[in-house]
Short mmCIF file of C-alpha atoms in Angstrom, two decimals:
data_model
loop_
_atom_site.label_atom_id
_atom_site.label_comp_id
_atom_site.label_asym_id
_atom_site.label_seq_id
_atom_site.Cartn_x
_atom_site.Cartn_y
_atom_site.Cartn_z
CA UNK A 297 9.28 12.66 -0.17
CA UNK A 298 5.78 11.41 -1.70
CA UNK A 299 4.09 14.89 -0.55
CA UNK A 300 1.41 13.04 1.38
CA UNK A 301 1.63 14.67 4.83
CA UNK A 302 0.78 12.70 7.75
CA UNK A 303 0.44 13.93 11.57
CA UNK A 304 1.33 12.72 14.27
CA UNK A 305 4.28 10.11 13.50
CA UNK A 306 3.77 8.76 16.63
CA UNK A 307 1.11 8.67 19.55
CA UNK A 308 0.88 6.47 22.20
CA UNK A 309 -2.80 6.05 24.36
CA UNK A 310 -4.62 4.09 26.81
CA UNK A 311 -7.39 1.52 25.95
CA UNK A 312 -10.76 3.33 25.70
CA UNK A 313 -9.55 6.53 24.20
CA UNK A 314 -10.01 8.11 20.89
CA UNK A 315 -7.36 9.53 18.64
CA UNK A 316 -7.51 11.50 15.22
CA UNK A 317 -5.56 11.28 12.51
CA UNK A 318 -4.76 13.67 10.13
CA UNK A 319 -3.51 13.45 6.49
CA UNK A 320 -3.06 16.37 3.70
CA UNK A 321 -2.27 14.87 -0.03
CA UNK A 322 -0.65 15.45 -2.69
CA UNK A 323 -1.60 19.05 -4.27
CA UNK A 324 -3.76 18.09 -7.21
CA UNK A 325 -4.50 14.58 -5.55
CA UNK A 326 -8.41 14.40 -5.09
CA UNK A 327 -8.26 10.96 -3.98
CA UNK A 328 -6.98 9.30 -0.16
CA UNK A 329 -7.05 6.07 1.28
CA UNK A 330 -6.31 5.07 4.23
CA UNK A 331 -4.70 1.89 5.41
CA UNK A 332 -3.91 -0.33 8.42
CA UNK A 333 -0.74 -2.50 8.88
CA UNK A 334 0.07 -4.18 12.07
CA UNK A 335 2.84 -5.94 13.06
CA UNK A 336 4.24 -8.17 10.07
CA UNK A 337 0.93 -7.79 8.51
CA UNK A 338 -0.06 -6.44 4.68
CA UNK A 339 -1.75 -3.13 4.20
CA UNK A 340 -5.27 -3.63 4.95
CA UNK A 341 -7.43 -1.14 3.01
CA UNK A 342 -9.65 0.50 5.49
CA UNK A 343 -11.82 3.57 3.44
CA UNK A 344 -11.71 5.77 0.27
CA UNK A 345 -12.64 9.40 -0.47
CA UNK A 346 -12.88 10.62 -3.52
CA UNK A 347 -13.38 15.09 -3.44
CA UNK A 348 -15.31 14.53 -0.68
CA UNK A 349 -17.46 12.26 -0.50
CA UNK A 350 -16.70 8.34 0.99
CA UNK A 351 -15.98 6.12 -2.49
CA UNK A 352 -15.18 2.48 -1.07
CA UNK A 353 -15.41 1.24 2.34
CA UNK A 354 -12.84 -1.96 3.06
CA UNK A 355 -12.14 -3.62 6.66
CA UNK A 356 -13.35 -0.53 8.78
CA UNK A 357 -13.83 -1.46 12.55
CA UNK A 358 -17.90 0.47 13.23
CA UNK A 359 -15.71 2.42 15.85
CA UNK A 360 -13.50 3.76 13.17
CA UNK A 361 -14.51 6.57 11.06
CA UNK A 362 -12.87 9.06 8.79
CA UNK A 363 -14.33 11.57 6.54
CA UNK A 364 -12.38 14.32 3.83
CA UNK A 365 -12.67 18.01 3.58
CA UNK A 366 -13.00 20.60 1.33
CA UNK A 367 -9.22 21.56 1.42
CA UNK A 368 -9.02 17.78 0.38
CA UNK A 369 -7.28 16.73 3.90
CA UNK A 370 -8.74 13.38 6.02
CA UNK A 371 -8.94 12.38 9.43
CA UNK A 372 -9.29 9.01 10.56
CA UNK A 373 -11.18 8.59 13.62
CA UNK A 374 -10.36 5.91 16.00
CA UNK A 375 -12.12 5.64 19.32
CA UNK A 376 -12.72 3.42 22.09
CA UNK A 377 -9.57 1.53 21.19
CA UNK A 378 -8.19 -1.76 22.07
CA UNK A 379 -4.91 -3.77 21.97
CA UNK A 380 -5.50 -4.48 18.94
CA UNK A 381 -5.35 -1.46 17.29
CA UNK A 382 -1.77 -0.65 17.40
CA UNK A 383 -0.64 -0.40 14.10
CA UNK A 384 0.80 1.73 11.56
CA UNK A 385 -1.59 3.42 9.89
CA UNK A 386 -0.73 4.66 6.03
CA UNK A 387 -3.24 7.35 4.01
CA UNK A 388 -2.06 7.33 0.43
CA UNK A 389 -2.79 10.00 -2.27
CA UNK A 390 -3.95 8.97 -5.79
CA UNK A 391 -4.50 11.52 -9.32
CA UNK A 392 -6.66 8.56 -10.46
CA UNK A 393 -7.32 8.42 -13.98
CA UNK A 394 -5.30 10.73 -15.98
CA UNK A 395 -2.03 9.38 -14.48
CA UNK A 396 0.24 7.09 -16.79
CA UNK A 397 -0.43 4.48 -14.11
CA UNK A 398 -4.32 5.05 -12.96
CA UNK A 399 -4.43 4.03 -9.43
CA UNK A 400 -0.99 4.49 -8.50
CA UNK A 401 -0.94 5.26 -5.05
CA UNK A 402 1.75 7.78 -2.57
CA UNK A 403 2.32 7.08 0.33
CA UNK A 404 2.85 9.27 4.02
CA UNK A 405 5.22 8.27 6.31
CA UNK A 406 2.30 6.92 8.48
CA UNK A 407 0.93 7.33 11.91
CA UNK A 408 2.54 4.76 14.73
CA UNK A 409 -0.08 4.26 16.99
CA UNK A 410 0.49 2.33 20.43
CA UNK A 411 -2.33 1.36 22.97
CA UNK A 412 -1.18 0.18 26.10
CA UNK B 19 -13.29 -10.73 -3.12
CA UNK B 20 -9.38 -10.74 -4.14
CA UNK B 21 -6.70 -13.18 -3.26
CA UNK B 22 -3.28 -12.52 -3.51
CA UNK B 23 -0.60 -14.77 -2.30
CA UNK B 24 3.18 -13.88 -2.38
CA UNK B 25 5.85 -16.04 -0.27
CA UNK B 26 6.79 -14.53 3.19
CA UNK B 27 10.19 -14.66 2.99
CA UNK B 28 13.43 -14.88 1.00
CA UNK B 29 16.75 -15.21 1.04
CA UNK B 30 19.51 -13.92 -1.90
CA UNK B 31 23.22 -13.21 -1.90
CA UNK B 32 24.30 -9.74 -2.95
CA UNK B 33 25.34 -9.66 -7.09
CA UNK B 34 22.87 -12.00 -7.35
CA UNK B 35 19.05 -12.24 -9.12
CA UNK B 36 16.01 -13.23 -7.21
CA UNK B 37 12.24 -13.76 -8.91
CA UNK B 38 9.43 -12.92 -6.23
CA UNK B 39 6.22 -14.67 -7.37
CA UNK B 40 2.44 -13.10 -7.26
CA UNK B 41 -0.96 -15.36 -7.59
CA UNK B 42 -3.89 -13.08 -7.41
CA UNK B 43 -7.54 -13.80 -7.94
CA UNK B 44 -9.72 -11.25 -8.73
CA UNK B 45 -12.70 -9.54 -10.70
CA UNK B 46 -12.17 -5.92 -11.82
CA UNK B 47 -8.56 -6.21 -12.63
CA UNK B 48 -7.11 -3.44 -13.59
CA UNK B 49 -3.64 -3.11 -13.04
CA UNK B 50 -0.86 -4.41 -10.62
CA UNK B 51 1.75 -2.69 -8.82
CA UNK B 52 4.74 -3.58 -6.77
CA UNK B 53 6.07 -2.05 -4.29
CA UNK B 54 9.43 -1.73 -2.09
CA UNK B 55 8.56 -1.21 1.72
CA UNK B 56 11.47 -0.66 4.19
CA UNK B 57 10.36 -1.59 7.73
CA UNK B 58 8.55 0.88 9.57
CA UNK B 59 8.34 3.30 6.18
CA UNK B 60 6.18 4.03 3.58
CA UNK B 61 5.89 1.94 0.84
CA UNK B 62 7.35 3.13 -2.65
CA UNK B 63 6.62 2.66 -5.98
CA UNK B 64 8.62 -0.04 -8.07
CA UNK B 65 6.78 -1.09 -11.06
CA UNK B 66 3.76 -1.16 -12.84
CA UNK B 67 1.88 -3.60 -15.55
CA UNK B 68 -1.53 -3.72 -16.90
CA UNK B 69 -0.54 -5.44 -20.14
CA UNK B 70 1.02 -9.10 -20.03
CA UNK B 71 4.53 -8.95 -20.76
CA UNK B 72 7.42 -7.15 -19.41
CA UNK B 73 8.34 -4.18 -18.33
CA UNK B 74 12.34 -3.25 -17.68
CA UNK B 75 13.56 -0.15 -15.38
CA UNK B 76 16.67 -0.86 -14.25
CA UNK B 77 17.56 -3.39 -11.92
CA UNK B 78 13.92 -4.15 -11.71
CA UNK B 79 11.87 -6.13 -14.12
CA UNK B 80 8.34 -6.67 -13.50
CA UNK B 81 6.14 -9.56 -15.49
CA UNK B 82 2.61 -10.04 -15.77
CA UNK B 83 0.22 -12.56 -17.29
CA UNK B 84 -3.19 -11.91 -17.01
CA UNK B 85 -4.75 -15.36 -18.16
CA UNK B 86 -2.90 -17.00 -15.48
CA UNK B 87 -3.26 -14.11 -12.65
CA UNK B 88 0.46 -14.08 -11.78
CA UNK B 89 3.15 -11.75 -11.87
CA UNK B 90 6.98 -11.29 -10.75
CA UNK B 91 8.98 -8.94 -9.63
CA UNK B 92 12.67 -9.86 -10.94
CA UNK B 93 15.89 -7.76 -8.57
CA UNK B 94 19.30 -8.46 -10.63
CA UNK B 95 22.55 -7.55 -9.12
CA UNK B 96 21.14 -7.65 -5.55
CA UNK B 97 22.38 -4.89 -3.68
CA UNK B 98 22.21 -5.34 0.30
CA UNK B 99 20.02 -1.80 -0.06
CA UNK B 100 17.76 -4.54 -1.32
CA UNK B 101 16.62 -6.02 2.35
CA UNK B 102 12.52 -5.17 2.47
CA UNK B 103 9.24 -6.46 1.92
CA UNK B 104 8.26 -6.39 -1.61
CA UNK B 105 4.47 -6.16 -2.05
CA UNK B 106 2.08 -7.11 -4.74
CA UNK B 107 -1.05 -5.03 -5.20
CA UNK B 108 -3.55 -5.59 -7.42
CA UNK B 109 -5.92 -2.77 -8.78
CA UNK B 110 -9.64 -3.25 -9.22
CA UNK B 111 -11.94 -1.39 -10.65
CA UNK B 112 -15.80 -1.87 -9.26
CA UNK B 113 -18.39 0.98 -10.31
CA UNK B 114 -16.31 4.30 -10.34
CA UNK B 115 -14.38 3.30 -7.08
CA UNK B 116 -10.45 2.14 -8.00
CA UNK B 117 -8.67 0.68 -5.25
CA UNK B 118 -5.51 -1.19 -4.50
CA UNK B 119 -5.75 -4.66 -2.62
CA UNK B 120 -2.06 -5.67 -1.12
CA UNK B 121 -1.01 -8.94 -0.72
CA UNK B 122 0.99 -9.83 2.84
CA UNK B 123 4.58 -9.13 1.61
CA UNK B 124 7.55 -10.82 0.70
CA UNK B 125 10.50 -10.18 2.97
CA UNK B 126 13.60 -10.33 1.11
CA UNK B 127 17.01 -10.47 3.04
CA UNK B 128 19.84 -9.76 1.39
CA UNK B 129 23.30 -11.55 2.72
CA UNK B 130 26.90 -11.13 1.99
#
């Protein structure tokens, strides 16, 4: 168990729709990431937050969004999806620098999505 | 950007040693990771390098040399356990923002 909480495991919707997901890290953890991995793809970095506020931005659709909260949790937004947004998607926790390995990242279990 | 290339798949028998390659091109280097990813689970930590050498834990070795942007992942005494995708992931540092960049996977399978 990494301790990076991820809800729902799975969710299945129609084209058009708009789903949130939710992620709680690590206690301590001020950093998440999320990430996208479809079908026998890599991890494709989508955004960072760092306490708050956005830190990088990677290969984020414009009708994706996410943002992080106080309590340190993060939703990623997805709406008017297609097809091709099924995926797994991954948010990973990170300590950042006073770790013995800076930028080590942990892992949830992931959200399935399926659009049909 | 970064470029990381790893092959898609392998093939070992179990009690025996397999090397899994890593090219990466990149600015901002700061570290690289593997990682062990069962399908459809999270991926977990295996090893760690941001000097060039070698580091040993256990039945995993991991190797890096920075001048030549590659690394390997070395599995002895292959264990059928062992069946996953084995990522490389490259840390870069640009501004204060750290992030990992993962390259496609390399799909080990692991036969009698």
């Amino acid at each position: 168990d990494s301790g990076v909480t991820q809800t729902p495991k799975h969710l299945i919707t129609a084209t058009g729709q708009r789903v949130t997901l939710r992620c709680s890290p690590r206690s301590g953890d001020l950093s998440v990431y999320w990430y996208q991995q479809s079908l026998d793809q890599g991890l494709q970095f989508l955004i960072q937050y760092y306490n708050g506020e956005e830190r990088a931005k990677g290969n984020i659709l414009e009708r994706f969004s996410a943002q992080q909260f106080p309590d340190l949790h993060s939703e990623l937004n997805l709406s008017s999806l297609e097809l091709g947004d099924s995926a797994l998607y991954f948010c990973a926790s990170s300590v950042g620098l006073t770790s013995g390995r800076p930028g080590e990242l942990f892992f949830g279990e992931g959200s399935r999505l399926t659009v049909l | 950007g970064q470029n990381i290339d790893q092959p898609t798949e392998m093939t070992a028998t179990e009690g025996a040693i397999v090397q899994i390659n890593c090219t990466y091109q990149t600015s901002g280097f700061n570290g690289l990771f593997w990682y062990q990813q069962h399908a459809g689970e999270a991926p977990t930590f295996l090893s760690y390098n941001v000097l060039d050498g070698l580091e040993e834990k256990g039945r995993f070795s991991s190797f890096l040399s920075r001048s030549k942007g590659y690394s390997y992942l070395l599995l002895k005494e292959l264990q059928m356990k062992d069946s996953a995708s084995y990522l490389c992931a490259v840390r870069v540092l640009t501004g204060t923002a750290s992030k990992l960049t993962f390259g496609t996977g390399t799909r080990l399978q692991v036969t009698l």
